[in-house]
PDB file of C-alpha atoms in Angstrom:
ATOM      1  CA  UNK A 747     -62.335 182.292 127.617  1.00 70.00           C
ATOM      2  CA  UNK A 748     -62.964 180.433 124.369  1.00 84.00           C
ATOM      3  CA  UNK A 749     -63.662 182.600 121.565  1.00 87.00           C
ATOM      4  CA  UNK A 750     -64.505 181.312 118.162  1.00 92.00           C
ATOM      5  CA  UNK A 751     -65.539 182.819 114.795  1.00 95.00           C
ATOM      6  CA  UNK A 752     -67.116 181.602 112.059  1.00 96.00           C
ATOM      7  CA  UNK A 753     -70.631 181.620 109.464  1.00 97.00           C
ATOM      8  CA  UNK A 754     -73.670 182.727 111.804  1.00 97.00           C
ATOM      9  CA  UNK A 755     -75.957 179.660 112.438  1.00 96.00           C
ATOM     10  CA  UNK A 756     -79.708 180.566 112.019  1.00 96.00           C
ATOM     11  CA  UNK A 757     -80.119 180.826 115.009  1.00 97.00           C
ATOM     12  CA  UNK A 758     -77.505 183.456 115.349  1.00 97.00           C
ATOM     13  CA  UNK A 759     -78.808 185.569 112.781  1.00 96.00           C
ATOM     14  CA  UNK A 760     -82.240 186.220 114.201  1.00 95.00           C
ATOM     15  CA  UNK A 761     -80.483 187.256 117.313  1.00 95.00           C
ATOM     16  CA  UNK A 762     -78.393 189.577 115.039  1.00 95.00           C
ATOM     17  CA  UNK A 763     -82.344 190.721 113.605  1.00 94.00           C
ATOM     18  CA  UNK A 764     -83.380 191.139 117.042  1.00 91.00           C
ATOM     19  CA  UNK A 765     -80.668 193.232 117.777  1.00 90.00           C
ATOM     20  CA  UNK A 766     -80.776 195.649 114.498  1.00 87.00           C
ATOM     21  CA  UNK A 767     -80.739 199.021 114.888  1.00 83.00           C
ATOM     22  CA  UNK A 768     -78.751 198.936 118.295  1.00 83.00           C
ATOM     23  CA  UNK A 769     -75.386 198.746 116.530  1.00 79.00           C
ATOM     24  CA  UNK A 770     -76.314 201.389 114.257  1.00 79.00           C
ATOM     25  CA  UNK A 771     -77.733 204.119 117.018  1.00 80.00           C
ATOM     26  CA  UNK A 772     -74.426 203.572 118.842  1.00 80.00           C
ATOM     27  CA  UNK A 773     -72.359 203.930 115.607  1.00 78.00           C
ATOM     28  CA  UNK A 774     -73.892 207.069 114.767  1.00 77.00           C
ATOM     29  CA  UNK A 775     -74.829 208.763 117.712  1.00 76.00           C
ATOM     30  CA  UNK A 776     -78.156 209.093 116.515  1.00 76.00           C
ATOM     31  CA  UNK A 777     -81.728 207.942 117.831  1.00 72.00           C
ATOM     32  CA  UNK A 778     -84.532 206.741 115.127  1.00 68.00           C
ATOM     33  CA  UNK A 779     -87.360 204.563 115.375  1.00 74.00           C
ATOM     34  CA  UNK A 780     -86.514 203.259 112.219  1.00 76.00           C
ATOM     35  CA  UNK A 781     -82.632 201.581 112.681  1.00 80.00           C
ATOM     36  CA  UNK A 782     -84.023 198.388 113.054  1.00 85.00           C
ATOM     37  CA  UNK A 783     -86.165 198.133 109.970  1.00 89.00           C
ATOM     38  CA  UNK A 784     -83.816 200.241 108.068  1.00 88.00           C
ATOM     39  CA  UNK A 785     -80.599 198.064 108.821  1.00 89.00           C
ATOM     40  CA  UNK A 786     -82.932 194.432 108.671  1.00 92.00           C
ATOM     41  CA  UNK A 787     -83.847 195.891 104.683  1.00 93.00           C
ATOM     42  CA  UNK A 788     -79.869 196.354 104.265  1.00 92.00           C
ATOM     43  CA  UNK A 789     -78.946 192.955 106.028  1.00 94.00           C
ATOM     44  CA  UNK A 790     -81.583 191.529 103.396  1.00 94.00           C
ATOM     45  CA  UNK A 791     -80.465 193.364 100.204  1.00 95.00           C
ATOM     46  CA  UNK A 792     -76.818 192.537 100.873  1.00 95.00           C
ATOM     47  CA  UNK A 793     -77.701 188.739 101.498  1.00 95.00           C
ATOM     48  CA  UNK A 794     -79.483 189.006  97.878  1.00 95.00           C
ATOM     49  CA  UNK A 795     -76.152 189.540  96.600  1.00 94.00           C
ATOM     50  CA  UNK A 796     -73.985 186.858  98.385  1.00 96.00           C
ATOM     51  CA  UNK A 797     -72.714 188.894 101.658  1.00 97.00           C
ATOM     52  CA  UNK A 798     -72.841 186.663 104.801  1.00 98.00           C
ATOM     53  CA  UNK A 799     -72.689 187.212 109.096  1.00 98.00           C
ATOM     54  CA  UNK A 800     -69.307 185.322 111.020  1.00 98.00           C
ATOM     55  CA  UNK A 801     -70.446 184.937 114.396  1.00 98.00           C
ATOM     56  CA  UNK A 802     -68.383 185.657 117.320  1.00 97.00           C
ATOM     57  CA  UNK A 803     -69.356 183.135 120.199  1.00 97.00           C
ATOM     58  CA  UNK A 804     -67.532 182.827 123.321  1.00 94.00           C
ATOM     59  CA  UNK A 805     -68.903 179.456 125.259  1.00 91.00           C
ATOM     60  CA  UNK A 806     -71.575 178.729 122.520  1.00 89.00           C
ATOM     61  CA  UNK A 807     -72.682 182.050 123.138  1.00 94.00           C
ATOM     62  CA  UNK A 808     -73.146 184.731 120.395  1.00 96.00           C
ATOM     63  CA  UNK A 809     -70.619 187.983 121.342  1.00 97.00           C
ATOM     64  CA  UNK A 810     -70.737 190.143 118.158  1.00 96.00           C
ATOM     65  CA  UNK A 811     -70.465 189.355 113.997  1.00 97.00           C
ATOM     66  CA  UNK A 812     -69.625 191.189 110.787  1.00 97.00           C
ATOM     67  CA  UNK A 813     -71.530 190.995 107.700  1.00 97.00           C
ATOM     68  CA  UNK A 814     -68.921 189.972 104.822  1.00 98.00           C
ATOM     69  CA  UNK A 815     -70.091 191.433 101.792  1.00 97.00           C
ATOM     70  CA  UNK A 816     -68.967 192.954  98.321  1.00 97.00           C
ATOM     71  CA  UNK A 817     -69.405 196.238  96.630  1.00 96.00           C
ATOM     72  CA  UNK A 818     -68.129 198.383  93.415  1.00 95.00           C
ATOM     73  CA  UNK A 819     -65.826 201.006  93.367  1.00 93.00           C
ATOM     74  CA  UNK A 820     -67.792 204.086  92.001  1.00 89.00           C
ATOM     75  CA  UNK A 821     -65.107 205.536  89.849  1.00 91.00           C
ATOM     76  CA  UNK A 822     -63.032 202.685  88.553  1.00 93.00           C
ATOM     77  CA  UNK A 823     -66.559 200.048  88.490  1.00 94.00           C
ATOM     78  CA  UNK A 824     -63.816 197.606  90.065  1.00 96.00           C
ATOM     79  CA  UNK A 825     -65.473 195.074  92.416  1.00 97.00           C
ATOM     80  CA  UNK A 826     -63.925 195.025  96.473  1.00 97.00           C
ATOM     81  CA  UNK A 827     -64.338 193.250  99.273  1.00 97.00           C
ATOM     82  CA  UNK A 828     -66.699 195.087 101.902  1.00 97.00           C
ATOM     83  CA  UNK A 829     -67.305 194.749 105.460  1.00 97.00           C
ATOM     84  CA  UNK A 830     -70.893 195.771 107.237  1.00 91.00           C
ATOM     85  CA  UNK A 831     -71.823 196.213 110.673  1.00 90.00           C
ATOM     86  CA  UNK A 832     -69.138 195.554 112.661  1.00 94.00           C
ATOM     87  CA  UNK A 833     -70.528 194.516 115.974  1.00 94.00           C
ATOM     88  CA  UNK A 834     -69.797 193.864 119.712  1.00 95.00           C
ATOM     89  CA  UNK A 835     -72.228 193.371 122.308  1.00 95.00           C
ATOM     90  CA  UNK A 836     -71.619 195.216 125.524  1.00 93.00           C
ATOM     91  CA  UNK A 837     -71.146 192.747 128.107  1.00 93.00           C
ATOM     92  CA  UNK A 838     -68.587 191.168 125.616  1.00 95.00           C
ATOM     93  CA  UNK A 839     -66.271 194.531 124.788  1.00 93.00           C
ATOM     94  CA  UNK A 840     -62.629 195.115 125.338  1.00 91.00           C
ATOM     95  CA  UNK A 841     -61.494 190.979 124.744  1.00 92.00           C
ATOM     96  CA  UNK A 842     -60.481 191.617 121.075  1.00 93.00           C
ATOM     97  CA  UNK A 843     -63.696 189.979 119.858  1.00 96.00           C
ATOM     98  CA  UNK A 844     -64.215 193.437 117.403  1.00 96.00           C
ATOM     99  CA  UNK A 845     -59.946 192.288 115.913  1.00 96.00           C
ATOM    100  CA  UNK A 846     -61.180 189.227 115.695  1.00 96.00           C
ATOM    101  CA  UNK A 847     -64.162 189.326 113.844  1.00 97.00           C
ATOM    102  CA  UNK A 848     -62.425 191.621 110.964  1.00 97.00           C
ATOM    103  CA  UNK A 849     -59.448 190.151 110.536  1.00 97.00           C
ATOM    104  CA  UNK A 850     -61.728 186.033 109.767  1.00 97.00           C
ATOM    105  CA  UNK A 851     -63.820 188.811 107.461  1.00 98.00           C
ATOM    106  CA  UNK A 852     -60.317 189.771 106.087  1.00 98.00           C
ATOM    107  CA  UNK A 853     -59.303 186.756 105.189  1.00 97.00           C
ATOM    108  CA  UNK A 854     -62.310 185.229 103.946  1.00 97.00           C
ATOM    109  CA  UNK A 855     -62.461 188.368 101.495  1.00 98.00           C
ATOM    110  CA  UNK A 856     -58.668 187.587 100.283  1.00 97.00           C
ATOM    111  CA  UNK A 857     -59.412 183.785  99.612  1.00 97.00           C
ATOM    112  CA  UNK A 858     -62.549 185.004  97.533  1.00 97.00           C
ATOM    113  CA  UNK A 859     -60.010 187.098  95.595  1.00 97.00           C
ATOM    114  CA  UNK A 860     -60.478 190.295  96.302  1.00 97.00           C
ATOM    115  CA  UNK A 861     -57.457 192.547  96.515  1.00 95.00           C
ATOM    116  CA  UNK A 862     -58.933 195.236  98.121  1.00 96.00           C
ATOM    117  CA  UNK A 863     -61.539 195.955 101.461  1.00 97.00           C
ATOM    118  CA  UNK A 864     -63.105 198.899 102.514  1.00 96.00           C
ATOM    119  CA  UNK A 865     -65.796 199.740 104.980  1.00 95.00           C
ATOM    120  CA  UNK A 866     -67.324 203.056 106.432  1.00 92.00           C
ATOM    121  CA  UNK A 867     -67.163 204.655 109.511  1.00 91.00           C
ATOM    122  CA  UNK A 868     -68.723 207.832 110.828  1.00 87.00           C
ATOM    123  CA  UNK A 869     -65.813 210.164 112.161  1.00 86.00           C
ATOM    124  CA  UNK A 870     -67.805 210.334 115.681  1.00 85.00           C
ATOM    125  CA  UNK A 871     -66.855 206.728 116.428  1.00 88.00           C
ATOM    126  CA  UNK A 872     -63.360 207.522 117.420  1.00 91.00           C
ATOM    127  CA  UNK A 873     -62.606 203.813 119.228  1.00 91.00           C
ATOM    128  CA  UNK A 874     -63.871 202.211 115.506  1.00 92.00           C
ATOM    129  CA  UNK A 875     -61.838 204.686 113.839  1.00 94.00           C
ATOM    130  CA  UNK A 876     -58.900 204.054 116.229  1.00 96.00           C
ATOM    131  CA  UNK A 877     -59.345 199.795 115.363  1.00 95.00           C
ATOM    132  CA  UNK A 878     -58.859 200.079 111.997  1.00 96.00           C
ATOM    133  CA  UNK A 879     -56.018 202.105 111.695  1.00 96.00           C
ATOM    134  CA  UNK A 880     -54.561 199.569 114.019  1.00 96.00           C
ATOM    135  CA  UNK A 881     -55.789 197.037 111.156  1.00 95.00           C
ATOM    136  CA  UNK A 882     -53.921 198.772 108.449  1.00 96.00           C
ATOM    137  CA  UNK A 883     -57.397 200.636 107.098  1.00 96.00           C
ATOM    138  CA  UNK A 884     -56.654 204.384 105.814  1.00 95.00           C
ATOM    139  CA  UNK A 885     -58.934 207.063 105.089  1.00 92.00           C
ATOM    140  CA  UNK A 886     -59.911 206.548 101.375  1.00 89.00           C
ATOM    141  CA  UNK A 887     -62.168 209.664 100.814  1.00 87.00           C
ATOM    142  CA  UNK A 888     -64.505 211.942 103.282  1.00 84.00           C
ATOM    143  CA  UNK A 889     -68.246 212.559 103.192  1.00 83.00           C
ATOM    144  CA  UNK A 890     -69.400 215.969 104.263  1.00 86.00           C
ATOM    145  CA  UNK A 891     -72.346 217.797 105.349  1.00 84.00           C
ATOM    146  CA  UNK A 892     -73.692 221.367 105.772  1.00 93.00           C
ATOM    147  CA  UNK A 893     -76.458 221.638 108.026  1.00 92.00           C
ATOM    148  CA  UNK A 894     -79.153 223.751 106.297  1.00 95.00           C
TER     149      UNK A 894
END
């Protein structure tokens, strides 16, 4: 199996458009009609400000990406690395693809000079949670809800 990562190809990221929404109902747990359009407006406004897809592909073949992208730090206004959408097809699970894909994210993030990278998770997605612990992540702060 040949894996290789690197920048999406156009191609690649209307396939990653196609498949919007997908990645986020199975993050969260949650069905809406509108994860698609909702996470296609967030691809956009992220690309607005620089942030990028690395492809996955195994035999040519696109396997899962990461959107590389950069936010603020609401407290200190310092400017970090940040990693979107973290994404694996099915078929293409459990060969490290995931490890892969955020450690090239990881690095790209360092050589751009950022000293620090966070991302969210929701707590419900235990095997995400469980992968970047593994990766050295930590648990920075916790959102909360009441239901009403």
């Amino acid at each position: 199996m040949s894996v290789t990562v690197g920048r999406a190809t156009e191609e690649e990221i209307t396939e990653i458009y196609e498949l919007a929404g997908v990645n986020r109902e199975e993050a969260t747990g949650i069905p809406f009609e509108n994860h698609k359009e909702e996470m296609i407006k967030a691809y956009e406004h992220s690309k607005k400000f620089g942030a990028y897809f690395l492809a996955a592909r195994i035999e040519g073949q696109l396997a899962g990406w990461v959107q590389v992208d950069k936010s603020t730090d609401w407290i200190s206004g310092k400017e970090i690395g940040w990693i979107n959408d973290v994404y694996v097809k099915k078929s293409f699970r459990c060969k490290g693809l995931a490890s892969s894909l955020l450690r090239q994210a990881v690095e790209e993030l360092k050589e751009m000079n950022y000293d620090e990278v966070r991302l969210n998770v929701y707590s419900s997605n235990e095997q995400a949670i469980k992968l970047y612990e593994k990766m050295g992540f930590r648990d920075l702060n916790k959102f909360m809800k009441l239901d009403l």
